[in-house]
Short mmCIF file of C-alpha atoms in Angstrom, two decimals:
data_model
loop_
_atom_site.label_atom_id
_atom_site.label_comp_id
_atom_site.label_asym_id
_atom_site.label_seq_id
_atom_site.Cartn_x
_atom_site.Cartn_y
_atom_site.Cartn_z
CA MET A 12 89.64 118.05 87.91
CA SER A 13 86.63 120.25 88.46
CA GLY A 14 85.88 121.46 91.98
CA TRP A 15 83.00 119.01 92.32
CA TRP A 16 85.16 116.00 91.46
CA ARG A 17 87.97 117.23 93.68
CA ARG A 18 85.66 117.37 96.70
CA ARG A 19 84.44 113.85 95.96
CA ALA A 20 88.01 112.57 95.75
CA GLU A 21 88.99 114.25 99.02
CA ARG A 22 86.01 112.73 100.82
CA ALA A 23 86.96 109.31 99.48
CA ALA A 24 90.53 109.77 100.72
CA ARG A 25 89.28 110.58 104.21
CA ALA A 26 86.92 107.60 104.17
CA ASP A 27 89.83 105.41 103.12
CA GLY A 28 91.81 106.57 106.14
CA THR A 29 94.61 108.10 104.09
CA GLY A 30 94.08 111.54 105.53
CA GLY A 31 94.58 113.32 102.24
CA PRO A 32 97.56 113.78 99.95
CA ALA A 33 101.12 113.37 101.14
CA PRO A 34 103.34 116.38 101.80
CA SER A 35 105.89 115.97 99.04
CA GLY A 36 103.39 116.09 96.16
CA PRO A 37 100.81 118.71 95.25
CA PRO A 38 97.39 118.37 96.83
CA GLY A 39 94.19 117.24 95.24
CA GLU A 40 93.79 114.37 92.86
CA GLY A 41 96.74 112.91 91.05
CA ALA A 42 99.47 113.58 93.63
CA GLU A 43 101.50 110.40 94.01
CA ASP A 44 104.69 111.21 95.89
CA GLY A 45 104.84 109.98 99.45
CA PRO A 46 106.25 111.97 102.32
CA ALA A 47 109.96 112.24 102.74
CA ALA A 48 111.71 109.30 104.36
CA ALA A 49 111.66 108.81 108.13
CA ASP A 50 114.60 111.18 108.61
CA GLY A 51 113.00 113.73 106.33
CA LEU A 52 115.21 112.95 103.37
CA ARG A 53 115.81 109.87 101.31
CA GLU A 54 118.80 107.83 102.50
CA PRO A 55 120.44 104.74 101.01
CA ARG A 56 118.70 101.62 102.25
CA TRP A 57 120.83 99.54 104.65
CA GLN A 58 122.36 96.55 102.91
CA PRO A 59 123.03 93.50 105.11
CA PRO A 60 126.45 91.90 104.55
CA GLY A 61 126.76 88.53 102.83
CA ALA A 62 129.72 86.18 102.75
CA THR A 63 131.71 83.94 100.43
CA VAL A 64 132.62 80.35 101.30
CA THR A 65 135.82 79.13 99.62
CA VAL A 66 136.21 75.39 99.02
CA THR A 67 139.83 74.22 98.79
CA GLU A 68 141.61 70.93 98.22
CA VAL A 69 144.61 70.00 100.35
CA THR A 70 146.88 67.25 99.00
CA GLU A 71 150.03 66.14 100.75
CA GLY A 72 153.06 67.51 99.03
CA ARG A 73 151.09 70.07 96.98
CA PRO A 74 150.05 73.66 97.66
CA GLU A 75 146.45 74.21 98.74
CA GLN A 76 144.21 74.61 95.68
CA GLU A 77 140.94 76.54 95.49
CA ILE A 78 138.13 74.48 93.96
CA ALA A 79 135.11 76.77 94.19
CA ARG A 80 133.67 79.89 95.80
CA VAL A 81 130.05 79.93 96.95
CA ARG A 82 128.23 83.17 97.66
CA VAL A 83 126.16 82.96 100.86
CA GLN A 84 123.13 85.22 101.20
CA PRO A 85 123.08 87.73 104.09
CA VAL A 86 120.10 86.07 105.77
CA GLU A 87 121.94 82.73 105.85
CA VAL A 88 125.05 84.33 107.36
CA ALA A 89 122.99 86.01 110.08
CA GLU A 90 121.15 82.77 110.83
CA TRP A 91 124.42 80.80 111.10
CA ARG A 92 125.90 83.34 113.50
CA ALA A 93 122.78 83.36 115.69
CA ASN A 94 122.58 79.55 115.80
CA ALA A 95 126.26 79.28 116.68
CA ALA A 96 125.75 81.66 119.61
CA ILE A 97 122.71 79.69 120.79
CA GLU A 98 124.73 76.46 120.80
CA LYS A 99 127.70 78.05 122.55
CA LEU A 100 126.08 80.50 124.99
CA GLY A 101 122.39 79.63 125.15
CA ALA A 102 119.34 81.34 123.70
CA ASP A 103 118.99 83.86 126.55
CA HIS A 104 122.60 85.05 126.76
CA PRO A 105 122.95 88.82 126.15
CA GLU A 106 125.44 88.29 123.30
CA THR A 107 123.12 85.75 121.68
CA LEU A 108 120.23 88.21 121.91
CA ILE A 109 122.27 90.83 120.08
CA LEU A 110 123.01 88.35 117.28
CA LEU A 111 119.35 87.33 117.14
CA ARG A 112 118.47 91.00 116.79
CA GLU A 113 120.93 91.28 113.91
CA TYR A 114 119.27 88.26 112.32
CA ALA A 115 115.87 89.94 112.72
CA ARG A 116 117.28 93.11 111.12
CA VAL A 117 118.47 91.14 108.08
CA LEU A 118 115.11 89.34 107.83
CA ALA A 119 113.38 92.73 107.90
CA HIS A 120 115.35 93.69 104.77
CA THR A 121 114.66 90.36 103.06
CA PRO A 122 111.56 90.06 100.83
CA GLY A 123 108.90 88.10 102.70
CA GLY A 124 110.86 88.12 105.96
CA GLY A 125 108.94 90.84 107.79
CA ASP A 126 106.62 88.69 109.89
CA ARG A 127 109.42 86.34 110.96
CA ALA A 128 111.52 89.40 111.84
CA VAL A 129 108.72 90.73 114.08
CA GLU A 130 108.58 87.39 115.93
CA LEU A 131 112.32 87.45 116.51
CA TYR A 132 112.33 91.08 117.63
CA GLU A 133 109.50 90.37 120.07
CA TYR A 134 111.40 87.40 121.53
CA VAL A 135 114.60 89.41 121.90
CA ALA A 136 112.81 92.41 123.41
CA GLY A 137 110.86 90.27 125.88
CA THR A 138 113.96 88.38 126.97
CA GLN A 139 116.06 91.54 127.30
CA ARG A 140 113.27 93.15 129.30
CA ALA A 141 113.27 90.20 131.71
CA ARG A 142 117.06 89.85 131.99
CA LEU A 143 118.32 93.43 131.59
CA GLY A 144 115.34 95.60 132.45
CA ALA A 145 112.85 97.62 130.42
CA ARG A 146 115.07 100.72 130.32
CA HIS A 147 118.37 99.03 129.49
CA GLU A 148 120.09 100.46 126.41
CA GLU A 149 119.91 97.18 124.49
CA THR A 150 116.22 96.64 125.32
CA LEU A 151 115.37 100.14 124.11
CA ARG A 152 117.40 99.64 120.93
CA THR A 153 115.48 96.44 120.16
CA ASP A 154 112.15 98.16 120.83
CA ALA A 155 113.10 101.00 118.48
CA GLU A 156 114.02 98.63 115.66
CA LEU A 157 110.79 96.69 116.17
CA ALA A 158 108.71 99.89 116.13
CA ASP A 159 110.37 100.96 112.88
CA LEU A 160 109.64 97.58 111.29
CA LEU A 161 106.01 97.59 112.44
CA HIS A 162 105.55 100.99 110.79
CA HIS A 163 107.16 99.73 107.58
CA LEU A 164 104.79 96.73 107.58
CA GLY A 165 101.75 99.00 107.91
CA ARG A 166 101.03 98.12 111.55
CA VAL A 167 101.13 101.80 112.44
CA GLN A 168 98.95 101.76 115.56
CA GLN A 169 101.28 99.21 117.14
CA ALA A 170 104.31 101.19 116.02
CA GLU A 171 102.95 104.42 117.50
CA SER A 172 102.28 102.78 120.87
CA LEU A 173 105.77 101.26 120.99
CA TRP A 174 107.42 104.53 119.91
CA GLN A 175 105.52 106.41 122.64
CA ALA A 176 106.90 104.09 125.33
CA ASN A 177 110.38 104.05 123.78
CA PHE A 178 110.53 107.84 123.55
CA ARG A 179 109.45 108.31 127.18
CA ALA A 180 111.95 105.72 128.43
CA ARG A 181 114.86 107.13 126.47
CA ALA A 182 114.04 110.70 127.51
CA LYS A 183 114.04 109.65 131.16
CA THR A 184 117.17 107.47 131.08
CA LEU A 185 119.32 109.22 128.46
CA GLY A 186 118.03 112.78 128.49
CA ARG A 187 115.97 114.72 125.98
CA ASP A 188 119.00 115.81 123.94
CA HIS A 189 120.54 112.35 123.47
CA PRO A 190 120.75 111.22 119.82
CA ASP A 191 118.84 108.02 120.62
CA THR A 192 116.02 110.03 122.22
CA LEU A 193 115.86 112.33 119.22
CA HIS A 194 115.71 109.26 116.96
CA SER A 195 112.76 107.94 118.96
CA ALA A 196 111.03 111.31 118.66
CA ASP A 197 111.48 111.11 114.88
CA GLY A 198 110.00 107.62 114.79
CA LEU A 199 107.03 108.66 116.92
CA ALA A 200 106.40 111.71 114.76
CA ALA A 201 106.49 109.61 111.59
CA ALA A 202 103.92 107.22 113.04
CA LEU A 203 101.69 110.12 114.09
CA GLU A 204 101.91 111.55 110.58
CA SER A 205 100.90 108.22 109.09
CA LEU A 206 97.90 108.18 111.42
CA SER A 207 96.90 111.68 110.17
CA ARG A 208 97.77 113.19 113.56
CA SER A 209 100.02 115.93 112.23
CA ALA A 210 98.84 118.36 114.90
CA GLU A 211 100.64 116.13 117.43
CA ALA A 212 103.65 115.43 115.23
CA GLU A 213 104.46 119.06 114.36
CA PRO A 214 105.39 120.35 117.85
CA LEU A 215 107.39 117.19 118.49
CA LEU A 216 109.37 117.74 115.28
CA ARG A 217 109.79 121.44 116.03
CA ASP A 218 111.27 120.54 119.42
CA THR A 219 113.73 118.02 117.95
CA LEU A 220 114.71 120.57 115.29
CA ASP A 221 115.43 123.20 117.96
CA ARG A 222 117.49 120.74 119.98
CA ARG A 223 119.52 119.54 117.00
CA THR A 224 120.16 123.13 115.90
CA ARG A 225 121.43 124.04 119.36
CA LEU A 226 123.60 120.93 119.65
CA LEU A 227 124.94 120.64 116.09
CA GLY A 228 124.62 124.02 114.40
CA ALA A 229 122.27 125.26 111.69
CA ASP A 230 124.20 123.75 108.76
CA HIS A 231 124.68 120.21 110.10
CA PRO A 232 123.19 117.53 107.79
CA GLU A 233 120.95 116.21 110.58
CA VAL A 234 119.59 119.71 111.14
CA LEU A 235 118.92 120.25 107.44
CA SER A 236 117.07 116.94 107.43
CA ALA A 237 115.06 117.98 110.48
CA VAL A 238 114.08 121.28 108.83
CA ASN A 239 112.59 119.45 105.86
CA ARG A 240 110.83 116.93 108.08
CA HIS A 241 109.30 119.72 110.18
CA ALA A 242 108.22 121.61 107.06
CA ALA A 243 106.38 118.51 105.83
CA ALA A 244 104.53 118.36 109.15
CA LEU A 245 103.64 122.04 108.82
CA ILE A 246 102.11 121.30 105.41
CA ASN A 247 100.07 118.43 106.78
CA SER A 248 98.95 120.65 109.65
CA GLY A 249 97.65 123.26 107.23
CA ARG A 250 100.36 125.81 108.08
CA HIS A 251 101.37 126.27 104.47
CA ARG A 252 102.85 129.77 104.72
CA ALA A 253 105.14 128.77 107.58
CA ALA A 254 106.23 125.72 105.58
CA GLU A 255 106.92 127.84 102.51
CA ARG A 256 109.11 130.27 104.48
CA SER A 257 111.13 127.41 105.93
CA LEU A 258 111.56 125.63 102.61
CA ARG A 259 112.42 128.80 100.68
CA SER A 260 115.43 129.10 102.97
CA LEU A 261 116.25 125.39 103.00
CA VAL A 262 116.32 124.62 99.26
CA PRO A 263 119.21 126.98 98.35
CA ARG A 264 121.21 125.78 101.36
CA LEU A 265 120.82 122.20 100.18
CA GLU A 266 121.67 123.16 96.60
CA GLN A 267 124.86 124.82 97.77
CA ARG A 268 125.87 121.90 99.98
CA TYR A 269 124.79 118.90 97.88
CA GLY A 270 123.90 120.13 94.40
CA ARG A 271 120.65 120.66 92.52
CA ASP A 272 120.02 116.99 91.74
CA HIS A 273 120.87 115.47 95.11
CA GLU A 274 118.01 113.54 96.70
CA ARG A 275 118.08 115.80 99.75
CA THR A 276 117.56 118.87 97.58
CA VAL A 277 114.87 117.16 95.53
CA ALA A 278 112.93 116.11 98.65
CA ALA A 279 112.88 119.67 99.99
CA ARG A 280 111.94 121.13 96.59
CA SER A 281 109.05 118.65 96.37
CA ASN A 282 107.74 119.85 99.71
CA LEU A 283 108.11 123.47 98.63
CA ALA A 284 106.01 122.73 95.57
CA ALA A 285 103.39 121.09 97.79
CA ALA A 286 103.20 124.16 100.02
CA LEU A 287 102.84 126.48 97.01
CA VAL A 288 100.05 124.39 95.48
CA ARG A 289 98.14 124.28 98.73
CA LEU A 290 98.43 128.06 98.85
CA GLY A 291 96.84 128.11 95.40
CA ARG A 292 100.02 129.39 93.74
CA HIS A 293 100.22 126.83 90.93
CA ALA A 294 102.27 129.03 88.61
CA GLU A 295 105.04 129.26 91.22
CA ALA A 296 104.86 125.53 91.91
CA GLU A 297 105.21 124.56 88.25
CA PRO A 298 108.95 125.37 87.84
CA GLN A 299 109.70 123.66 91.14
CA LEU A 300 107.95 120.49 89.96
CA ARG A 301 109.67 120.62 86.58
CA ALA A 302 113.00 120.79 88.40
CA VAL A 303 111.99 117.84 90.61
CA ALA A 304 111.01 115.75 87.58
CA ALA A 305 114.26 116.63 85.78
CA SER A 306 116.32 115.76 88.85
CA TRP A 307 114.64 112.37 89.26
CA GLU A 308 115.17 111.59 85.60
CA SER A 309 118.86 112.42 86.05
CA LEU A 310 119.10 110.36 89.24
CA ALA A 311 116.99 107.32 88.35
CA GLY A 312 116.15 107.42 84.64
CA PRO A 313 112.96 108.26 82.71
CA ASN A 314 111.09 105.07 83.63
CA ALA A 315 111.73 105.02 87.38
CA ASP A 316 108.71 105.27 89.66
CA ASP A 317 110.10 108.37 91.36
CA THR A 318 110.46 110.08 87.99
CA LEU A 319 106.96 109.09 86.90
CA SER A 320 105.46 110.24 90.21
CA ALA A 321 107.20 113.61 89.86
CA ARG A 322 105.90 114.00 86.31
CA ASN A 323 102.43 113.00 87.50
CA ASN A 324 102.52 115.75 90.12
CA LEU A 325 103.53 118.23 87.43
CA ALA A 326 100.55 117.08 85.38
CA ALA A 327 98.30 117.64 88.40
CA VAL A 328 99.46 121.25 88.61
CA LEU A 329 98.97 121.79 84.87
CA HIS A 330 95.49 120.34 85.32
CA GLY A 331 94.84 122.76 88.18
CA MET A 332 95.72 125.64 85.83
CA ALA A 333 93.36 124.23 83.15
CA ARG A 334 96.29 123.57 80.80
CA TYR A 335 94.74 120.33 79.56
CA GLN A 336 96.61 120.29 76.24
CA GLU A 337 99.85 119.89 78.20
CA ALA A 338 98.55 117.65 81.00
CA VAL A 339 96.84 115.05 78.78
CA PRO A 340 99.87 113.97 76.70
CA LEU A 341 102.03 113.95 79.82
CA LEU A 342 99.60 111.62 81.58
CA ARG A 343 99.25 109.41 78.48
CA ASP A 344 103.02 108.92 78.47
CA ILE A 345 103.08 108.19 82.23
CA LEU A 346 100.34 105.57 81.83
CA ALA A 347 102.18 103.88 78.95
CA ARG A 348 105.40 103.72 80.95
CA ARG A 349 103.58 102.40 84.03
CA ILE A 350 101.98 99.65 81.95
CA ALA A 351 105.38 98.68 80.56
CA LEU A 352 106.97 98.79 84.00
CA HIS A 353 104.30 97.18 86.20
CA GLY A 354 101.63 95.71 83.94
CA ASP A 355 98.03 96.72 83.15
CA GLY A 356 96.46 95.82 86.48
CA HIS A 357 99.04 97.02 89.00
CA PRO A 358 97.59 99.50 91.56
CA VAL A 359 99.93 102.31 90.50
CA THR A 360 98.98 101.74 86.85
CA VAL A 361 95.29 101.89 87.74
CA SER A 362 95.88 105.14 89.62
CA SER A 363 97.64 106.60 86.56
CA ARG A 364 94.71 105.53 84.39
CA GLU A 365 92.27 107.28 86.73
CA ASN A 366 94.39 110.46 86.76
CA LEU A 367 94.30 110.60 82.96
CA ALA A 368 90.53 110.05 82.96
CA ASN A 369 90.01 112.93 85.41
CA VAL A 370 91.84 115.37 83.14
CA LEU A 371 90.00 114.06 80.07
CA ILE A 372 86.70 114.87 81.80
CA ASP A 373 87.67 118.52 82.21
CA ALA A 374 89.10 118.56 78.68
CA GLY A 375 85.66 117.52 77.39
CA LEU A 376 86.73 114.07 76.17
CA HIS A 377 83.98 112.25 78.03
CA ALA A 378 83.77 109.09 75.91
CA GLU A 379 87.46 108.29 76.34
CA ALA A 380 87.31 109.12 80.04
CA ALA A 381 84.33 106.78 80.50
CA GLY A 382 86.24 103.91 78.90
CA LEU A 383 89.20 104.43 81.21
CA LEU A 384 87.04 104.76 84.32
CA THR A 385 85.12 101.58 83.47
CA ARG A 386 88.43 99.75 83.55
CA CYS A 387 89.38 101.51 86.81
CA ALA A 388 86.12 100.46 88.50
CA ALA A 389 86.79 96.82 87.68
CA ASP A 390 90.42 97.02 88.78
CA TYR A 391 89.68 98.85 92.04
CA SER A 392 86.98 96.27 92.85
CA ARG A 393 89.54 93.52 92.30
CA ILE A 394 92.27 95.27 94.32
CA HIS A 395 90.26 96.76 97.19
CA GLY A 396 86.88 95.02 97.09
CA PRO A 397 83.59 96.21 95.58
CA GLY A 398 82.64 98.36 98.57
CA HIS A 399 85.83 100.40 98.70
CA PRO A 400 85.47 104.23 98.60
CA ARG A 401 87.62 104.50 95.48
CA VAL A 402 85.27 102.15 93.64
CA GLN A 403 82.30 104.27 94.74
CA VAL A 404 83.92 107.51 93.53
CA VAL A 405 84.70 106.03 90.10
CA ARG A 406 81.17 104.67 89.73
CA GLU A 407 79.70 108.07 90.61
CA GLN A 408 81.94 109.64 87.98
CA LEU A 409 80.66 107.12 85.43
CA ASP A 410 77.06 107.92 86.35
CA TRP A 411 77.77 111.62 85.90
CA LEU A 412 79.38 111.00 82.51
CA ARG A 413 76.34 109.03 81.34
CA GLU A 414 74.14 111.97 82.30
CA ASN A 415 76.49 114.48 80.63
CA PRO A 416 77.67 112.94 77.34
CA ARG A 417 79.64 115.03 74.87
#
């Protein structure tokens, strides 16, 4: 994208409250990857346990015979256990509250269960606060799980406020070096990052990194995770050279420990590419992004969203180097795969369509770009509303194209 369009896109991002591109993809238009996971690296998502109910027939004089097995969903198992505790011990008993918290945790991992999980967490936290005290270990654990869920649901201001209180309480009761306190610091930093307050998150993450290094050693997995998380904060804080130095050291250590295609290695390499692009060193970032895209294809397949996002970020770097003949076919393929995967009107498909149009503008293919952007304007109006900044940017692009036909 030309400098003029890039500035327009960046202003729209700020107006939208996104605070600019995420740390694990290259900056400017077209970067799709989000920041690394809350611990700095992608981890397997927790899977709540289910159960199997076996129905048997008992006949006098005959051995017991199995008739059927019924699979019970995890949320039903958690609900049964919580209800049984309520009936036996009462709703306010400490053991019941722990089971209700487990039920809330399962709901939080169940599609559509987030709001109900928040209600349960709030009940458990309030009751524990009244019965056990605000700084009791179980109360603080419930608050931490609730804060994490609120962040996941997009209620980041609430999450940040709860993490602040949780971090202070754990630091005072458990000590600054306790694993639970460090976990709260991570959660608070993640919320601050999401609120575009990286200047506050970075020193917090640097402190937790120093503490983990002292306690666990430089090569411990938690320390390696913390290095990547801190580097992402450095990128968001504009300290790109410091981030590059850290990541240059981290990537080979992760490769040696986990392998080139491990998700930990890929996350750090993505951040390294982001730092290089923001330093204007696109040619150095290109091989890093090609490696990221190849790793995701190996890990998840050619049509996975992570793979397509990595290839999109590669296309953004090719675009930045004015290599339109390579970027355009790459983006055409991404758009086709997104349509097949999500449908024509899905937000990520619309974003891919806009990315292709932006490169076509700089490639001089204005008529095709105008057709794509017309579709984007309609889709963004439907998704975000007609007054949304992204709609305004696309309409201004269309006006410019009408004034500059080719």
